[in-house]
């Protein structure tokens, strides 16, 4: 039985949504530049729990009511910059293809691609690229279907994502949410005016935090096993802050387990399956860069 029911999760979702909104309208509240920096950057520090609430909504676990789950998920996604429909489709493809040739960020075959080019792409992705690609999805969602198909023709995963979205009956909702997300950005930069760089800094911080945490559980893990991900150790306050996301291996094996039951599932694992790598160490380990495919293949 879940320990957390609708009311506490609703409070958390409302607080984080309000914080995200405050970041956008901070210039209407702040009386000086120092206060403006605080109002912009503090909400950015809570980007990960915001993103992880979206993750719960993607899996239909945020609320028992499907209507409440969709409404809250859409609101959280609009305030972070991308429609729920796009994030859901991309994440479900991740569950299907993780660690296959379609979805393994750090793996490089130097026979096919230059080391420098792949390194630039890899670091760009984990240092913010993942988040800003999701935001770019808001713009792409508003383009004609033929244009979108043409843009994705060089990416197998991109083609699958595009076809999944364009064939969806919810495409009108996705486009409506995309317009709302883009309107938030336009209005925010207009509010900030000459202090646009404060908002840009907050968005870059959000991109860095989300992108690096999203990749941390898969870096240097075995290939061709979509159900595998790392469970990482973390102190109790951090586990609470990240909604137990450090137990990502449990999540990949059991995507229907809500965040507040992940710790119990982890405790019931046999000792040999429990990870001892700290989250912070693995977070920094990603900065070592791309890994040759043959290195990970040899570990099988």
Short mmCIF file of C-alpha atoms in Angstrom, two decimals:
data_model
loop_
_atom_site.label_atom_id
_atom_site.label_comp_id
_atom_site.label_asym_id
_atom_site.label_seq_id
_atom_site.Cartn_x
_atom_site.Cartn_y
_atom_site.Cartn_z
CA UNK A 1 0.00 0.00 0.00
CA UNK A 2 1.28 3.46 -0.86
CA UNK A 3 2.41 5.62 2.03
CA UNK A 4 1.83 8.85 0.12
CA UNK A 5 -1.69 9.53 -1.10
CA UNK A 6 -3.11 12.39 -3.14
CA UNK A 7 -2.86 15.24 -0.62
CA UNK A 8 0.92 15.23 0.10
CA UNK A 9 1.79 14.66 -3.58
CA UNK A 10 -0.61 17.41 -4.57
CA UNK A 11 1.06 19.78 -2.12
CA UNK A 12 4.49 18.92 -3.52
CA UNK A 13 3.33 19.36 -7.12
CA UNK A 14 1.70 22.70 -6.30
CA UNK A 15 4.76 24.00 -4.46
CA UNK A 16 7.13 23.09 -7.28
CA UNK A 17 4.76 24.49 -9.91
CA UNK A 18 4.51 27.72 -7.94
CA UNK A 19 8.30 27.90 -7.65
CA UNK A 20 8.68 27.41 -11.39
CA UNK A 21 6.10 30.12 -12.02
CA UNK A 22 7.83 32.50 -9.59
CA UNK A 23 11.06 32.07 -11.55
CA UNK A 24 9.30 33.25 -14.70
CA UNK A 25 7.59 36.26 -13.11
CA UNK A 26 10.40 37.15 -10.66
CA UNK A 27 10.95 40.65 -12.15
CA UNK A 28 7.38 41.54 -11.18
CA UNK A 29 8.20 40.71 -7.55
CA UNK A 30 11.88 41.59 -7.03
CA UNK A 31 12.81 45.08 -5.88
CA UNK A 32 16.52 44.83 -6.71
CA UNK A 33 18.92 42.71 -8.76
CA UNK A 34 20.13 40.62 -5.80
CA UNK A 35 16.57 39.59 -4.93
CA UNK A 36 15.92 38.85 -8.59
CA UNK A 37 18.88 36.44 -8.68
CA UNK A 38 17.53 34.63 -5.61
CA UNK A 39 14.02 34.35 -7.05
CA UNK A 40 15.39 32.95 -10.31
CA UNK A 41 18.05 30.55 -9.04
CA UNK A 42 16.41 28.98 -5.98
CA UNK A 43 13.55 27.45 -8.03
CA UNK A 44 16.15 26.21 -10.54
CA UNK A 45 17.78 24.19 -7.75
CA UNK A 46 14.51 22.25 -7.45
CA UNK A 47 14.51 21.26 -11.12
CA UNK A 48 15.18 17.59 -10.39
CA UNK A 49 12.18 16.94 -8.09
CA UNK A 50 10.05 18.88 -10.58
CA UNK A 51 11.30 16.63 -13.39
CA UNK A 52 10.79 13.53 -11.26
CA UNK A 53 7.16 14.42 -10.53
CA UNK A 54 6.73 14.61 -14.30
CA UNK A 55 8.30 11.16 -14.47
CA UNK A 56 5.64 9.85 -12.09
CA UNK A 57 2.92 11.41 -14.26
CA UNK A 58 4.43 9.83 -17.38
CA UNK A 59 3.95 6.40 -15.80
CA UNK A 60 0.48 7.29 -14.53
CA UNK A 61 1.63 7.12 -10.91
CA UNK A 62 1.35 10.73 -9.72
CA UNK A 63 -2.34 10.41 -8.80
CA UNK A 64 -4.79 7.52 -8.70
CA UNK A 65 -7.22 9.48 -10.87
CA UNK A 66 -6.20 9.43 -14.54
CA UNK A 67 -7.76 12.87 -15.05
CA UNK A 68 -5.82 14.36 -12.12
CA UNK A 69 -2.63 12.65 -13.27
CA UNK A 70 -2.93 14.09 -16.79
CA UNK A 71 -3.84 17.58 -15.61
CA UNK A 72 -1.00 17.77 -13.08
CA UNK A 73 1.46 16.22 -15.53
CA UNK A 74 0.54 18.68 -18.27
CA UNK A 75 0.87 21.65 -15.91
CA UNK A 76 4.25 20.50 -14.58
CA UNK A 77 5.49 19.92 -18.13
CA UNK A 78 4.33 23.30 -19.45
CA UNK A 79 6.17 25.04 -16.62
CA UNK A 80 9.35 23.10 -17.37
CA UNK A 81 9.13 23.81 -21.09
CA UNK A 82 7.86 20.78 -23.03
CA UNK A 83 4.51 18.98 -23.53
CA UNK A 84 3.70 15.90 -21.48
CA UNK A 85 2.95 13.98 -24.68
CA UNK A 86 6.48 14.50 -26.01
CA UNK A 87 8.19 13.68 -22.73
CA UNK A 88 6.03 10.59 -22.25
CA UNK A 89 6.73 9.23 -25.75
CA UNK A 90 10.47 9.84 -25.40
CA UNK A 91 10.63 8.23 -21.98
CA UNK A 92 8.69 5.13 -22.98
CA UNK A 93 11.04 4.67 -25.93
CA UNK A 94 13.92 4.97 -23.46
CA UNK A 95 12.49 2.08 -21.45
CA UNK A 96 12.22 0.02 -24.62
CA UNK A 97 15.64 0.77 -26.15
CA UNK A 98 17.91 1.76 -23.23
CA UNK A 99 21.49 0.47 -23.67
CA UNK A 100 20.75 -0.73 -27.23
CA UNK A 101 22.39 0.91 -30.23
CA UNK A 102 19.52 3.42 -30.29
CA UNK A 103 19.98 4.74 -26.75
CA UNK A 104 23.43 4.64 -25.14
CA UNK A 105 24.75 8.15 -24.86
CA UNK A 106 28.36 7.60 -23.86
CA UNK A 107 29.16 4.60 -26.07
CA UNK A 108 31.32 5.33 -29.11
CA UNK A 109 32.63 3.24 -31.99
CA UNK A 110 35.74 5.13 -33.05
CA UNK A 111 35.75 3.26 -36.36
CA UNK A 112 32.54 5.03 -37.32
CA UNK A 113 32.77 8.40 -35.61
CA UNK A 114 35.65 10.66 -34.62
CA UNK A 115 36.55 10.88 -30.95
CA UNK A 116 36.41 14.68 -30.86
CA UNK A 117 33.01 14.88 -32.54
CA UNK A 118 31.48 12.26 -30.27
CA UNK A 119 33.00 13.82 -27.15
CA UNK A 120 31.51 17.21 -28.03
CA UNK A 121 28.13 15.61 -28.58
CA UNK A 122 28.33 13.61 -25.36
CA UNK A 123 29.35 16.49 -23.11
CA UNK A 124 26.81 18.76 -24.79
CA UNK A 125 24.10 16.20 -24.03
CA UNK A 126 24.87 15.63 -20.33
CA UNK A 127 25.66 19.29 -19.59
CA UNK A 128 22.23 20.49 -20.66
CA UNK A 129 21.55 19.11 -24.11
CA UNK A 130 19.01 16.54 -22.98
CA UNK A 131 16.81 19.19 -21.37
CA UNK A 132 17.10 21.73 -24.19
CA UNK A 133 16.34 19.03 -26.75
CA UNK A 134 13.09 18.39 -24.89
CA UNK A 135 12.35 22.14 -24.95
CA UNK A 136 13.11 22.22 -28.67
CA UNK A 137 10.39 19.60 -28.99
CA UNK A 138 7.86 22.35 -28.24
CA UNK A 139 8.93 24.21 -31.36
CA UNK A 140 9.09 21.07 -33.48
CA UNK A 141 5.60 20.03 -32.37
CA UNK A 142 4.18 23.14 -34.06
CA UNK A 143 5.70 22.34 -37.46
CA UNK A 144 3.88 20.46 -40.25
CA UNK A 145 4.20 16.67 -39.99
CA UNK A 146 6.14 16.39 -43.25
CA UNK A 147 8.79 18.81 -42.02
CA UNK A 148 9.15 16.93 -38.75
CA UNK A 149 9.57 13.60 -40.55
CA UNK A 150 12.27 15.12 -42.77
CA UNK A 151 14.13 16.51 -39.74
CA UNK A 152 14.21 13.10 -38.05
CA UNK A 153 15.27 11.00 -41.04
CA UNK A 154 18.88 10.63 -39.83
CA UNK A 155 17.92 9.28 -36.40
CA UNK A 156 16.29 5.87 -35.97
CA UNK A 157 15.10 6.74 -32.47
CA UNK A 158 13.94 10.15 -33.65
CA UNK A 159 11.90 8.57 -36.44
CA UNK A 160 10.22 6.22 -33.97
CA UNK A 161 9.41 9.12 -31.67
CA UNK A 162 8.01 11.24 -34.51
CA UNK A 163 5.80 8.45 -35.85
CA UNK A 164 4.55 7.67 -32.33
CA UNK A 165 3.56 11.32 -31.84
CA UNK A 166 2.10 12.05 -35.27
CA UNK A 167 -0.05 8.93 -35.14
CA UNK A 168 -1.30 9.88 -31.68
CA UNK A 169 -4.85 11.15 -31.23
CA UNK A 170 -3.48 13.56 -28.61
CA UNK A 171 -1.40 15.59 -31.08
CA UNK A 172 -3.78 18.56 -30.73
CA UNK A 173 -3.22 18.53 -26.97
CA UNK A 174 0.55 18.29 -27.49
CA UNK A 175 0.48 21.34 -29.78
CA UNK A 176 -1.67 23.28 -27.32
CA UNK A 177 0.75 22.48 -24.49
CA UNK A 178 3.70 23.38 -26.72
CA UNK A 179 2.21 26.81 -27.39
CA UNK A 180 1.61 27.30 -23.66
CA UNK A 181 5.20 26.30 -22.81
CA UNK A 182 6.67 28.62 -25.44
CA UNK A 183 4.38 31.43 -24.28
CA UNK A 184 5.80 31.02 -20.76
CA UNK A 185 9.35 31.43 -22.09
CA UNK A 186 8.47 34.44 -24.26
CA UNK A 187 6.60 36.16 -21.44
CA UNK A 188 9.40 35.42 -18.96
CA UNK A 189 12.13 36.93 -21.15
CA UNK A 190 9.89 39.94 -21.76
CA UNK A 191 9.40 40.37 -17.99
CA UNK A 192 13.15 40.13 -17.37
CA UNK A 193 13.94 42.69 -20.08
CA UNK A 194 17.49 44.00 -19.62
CA UNK A 195 18.08 41.29 -17.01
CA UNK A 196 17.44 38.45 -19.47
CA UNK A 197 20.80 36.96 -18.52
CA UNK A 198 19.46 36.14 -15.03
CA UNK A 199 16.69 33.98 -16.51
CA UNK A 200 19.10 32.41 -19.00
CA UNK A 201 21.44 31.46 -16.13
CA UNK A 202 18.54 29.84 -14.26
CA UNK A 203 17.53 27.87 -17.36
CA UNK A 204 21.11 26.73 -17.95
CA UNK A 205 21.25 25.55 -14.33
CA UNK A 206 17.98 23.68 -14.82
CA UNK A 207 19.33 22.07 -17.99
CA UNK A 208 22.56 20.97 -16.31
CA UNK A 209 20.86 19.45 -13.26
CA UNK A 210 18.21 17.59 -15.24
CA UNK A 211 20.52 16.33 -17.99
CA UNK A 212 23.27 15.02 -15.72
CA UNK A 213 20.94 13.27 -13.30
CA UNK A 214 18.98 11.68 -16.12
CA UNK A 215 22.13 10.05 -17.53
CA UNK A 216 23.84 9.08 -14.26
CA UNK A 217 22.08 5.72 -13.79
CA UNK A 218 23.14 4.41 -17.21
CA UNK A 219 26.72 5.59 -17.60
CA UNK A 220 29.12 2.67 -18.14
CA UNK A 221 26.43 0.02 -17.60
CA UNK A 222 26.10 -3.27 -19.56
CA UNK A 223 24.90 -3.06 -23.15
CA UNK A 224 21.75 -4.47 -24.74
CA UNK A 225 19.76 -4.84 -21.53
CA UNK A 226 16.97 -2.22 -21.42
CA UNK A 227 15.82 -3.42 -17.99
CA UNK A 228 19.20 -2.71 -16.37
CA UNK A 229 20.10 0.53 -14.59
CA UNK A 230 22.07 1.40 -11.48
CA UNK A 231 20.73 1.65 -7.95
CA UNK A 232 22.91 4.24 -6.21
CA UNK A 233 23.40 4.96 -2.52
CA UNK A 234 22.46 8.38 -1.17
CA UNK A 235 21.80 9.93 2.27
CA UNK A 236 18.17 10.00 3.38
CA UNK A 237 17.58 13.75 2.73
CA UNK A 238 18.86 13.36 -0.83
CA UNK A 239 16.71 10.27 -1.40
CA UNK A 240 13.66 12.23 -0.29
CA UNK A 241 14.63 15.27 -2.40
CA UNK A 242 15.01 13.06 -5.49
CA UNK A 243 11.86 11.01 -4.81
CA UNK A 244 13.98 7.85 -4.46
CA UNK A 245 15.24 8.24 -8.03
CA UNK A 246 18.58 6.79 -6.89
CA UNK A 247 16.80 3.40 -7.05
CA UNK A 248 16.60 3.67 -10.82
CA UNK A 249 17.49 0.02 -11.33
CA UNK A 250 14.36 -0.95 -9.41
CA UNK A 251 12.35 1.41 -11.59
CA UNK A 252 13.61 -0.11 -14.84
CA UNK A 253 12.69 -3.58 -13.63
CA UNK A 254 9.33 -2.46 -12.24
CA UNK A 255 8.13 0.73 -14.01
CA UNK A 256 4.73 0.52 -12.33
CA UNK A 257 6.14 0.88 -8.81
CA UNK A 258 5.49 4.42 -7.44
CA UNK A 259 8.39 6.44 -6.09
CA UNK A 260 7.43 6.00 -2.43
CA UNK A 261 7.61 2.19 -2.71
CA UNK A 262 11.00 1.99 -4.44
CA UNK A 263 12.98 1.97 -1.18
CA UNK A 264 11.02 -1.01 0.14
CA UNK A 265 11.61 -2.91 -3.11
CA UNK A 266 15.32 -2.14 -2.81
CA UNK A 267 15.51 -3.36 0.79
CA UNK A 268 14.04 -6.69 -0.31
CA UNK A 269 16.77 -7.29 -2.89
CA UNK A 270 19.38 -9.98 -2.13
CA UNK A 271 22.65 -8.53 -0.83
CA UNK A 272 24.59 -9.32 -4.01
CA UNK A 273 22.24 -7.12 -6.06
CA UNK A 274 22.54 -4.04 -3.88
CA UNK A 275 24.73 -1.27 -5.29
CA UNK A 276 27.30 0.45 -3.09
CA UNK A 277 28.34 3.25 -5.48
CA UNK A 278 27.40 6.69 -4.09
CA UNK A 279 25.21 8.87 -6.28
CA UNK A 280 27.67 11.77 -6.07
CA UNK A 281 30.59 9.66 -7.25
CA UNK A 282 28.64 8.29 -10.22
CA UNK A 283 27.43 11.81 -11.04
CA UNK A 284 31.05 12.97 -11.37
CA UNK A 285 32.12 9.77 -13.10
CA UNK A 286 30.12 10.78 -16.18
CA UNK A 287 32.61 13.57 -16.76
CA UNK A 288 35.23 11.00 -17.76
CA UNK A 289 33.59 11.08 -21.16
CA UNK A 290 32.67 8.58 -23.90
CA UNK A 291 33.56 4.89 -23.55
CA UNK A 292 34.65 2.72 -26.51
CA UNK A 293 32.02 0.12 -27.37
CA UNK A 294 34.52 -2.73 -27.17
CA UNK A 295 35.30 -1.88 -23.53
CA UNK A 296 31.68 -2.38 -22.46
CA UNK A 297 31.23 -5.38 -24.74
CA UNK A 298 34.20 -7.08 -23.07
CA UNK A 299 32.45 -6.83 -19.68
CA UNK A 300 29.62 -9.16 -20.71
#
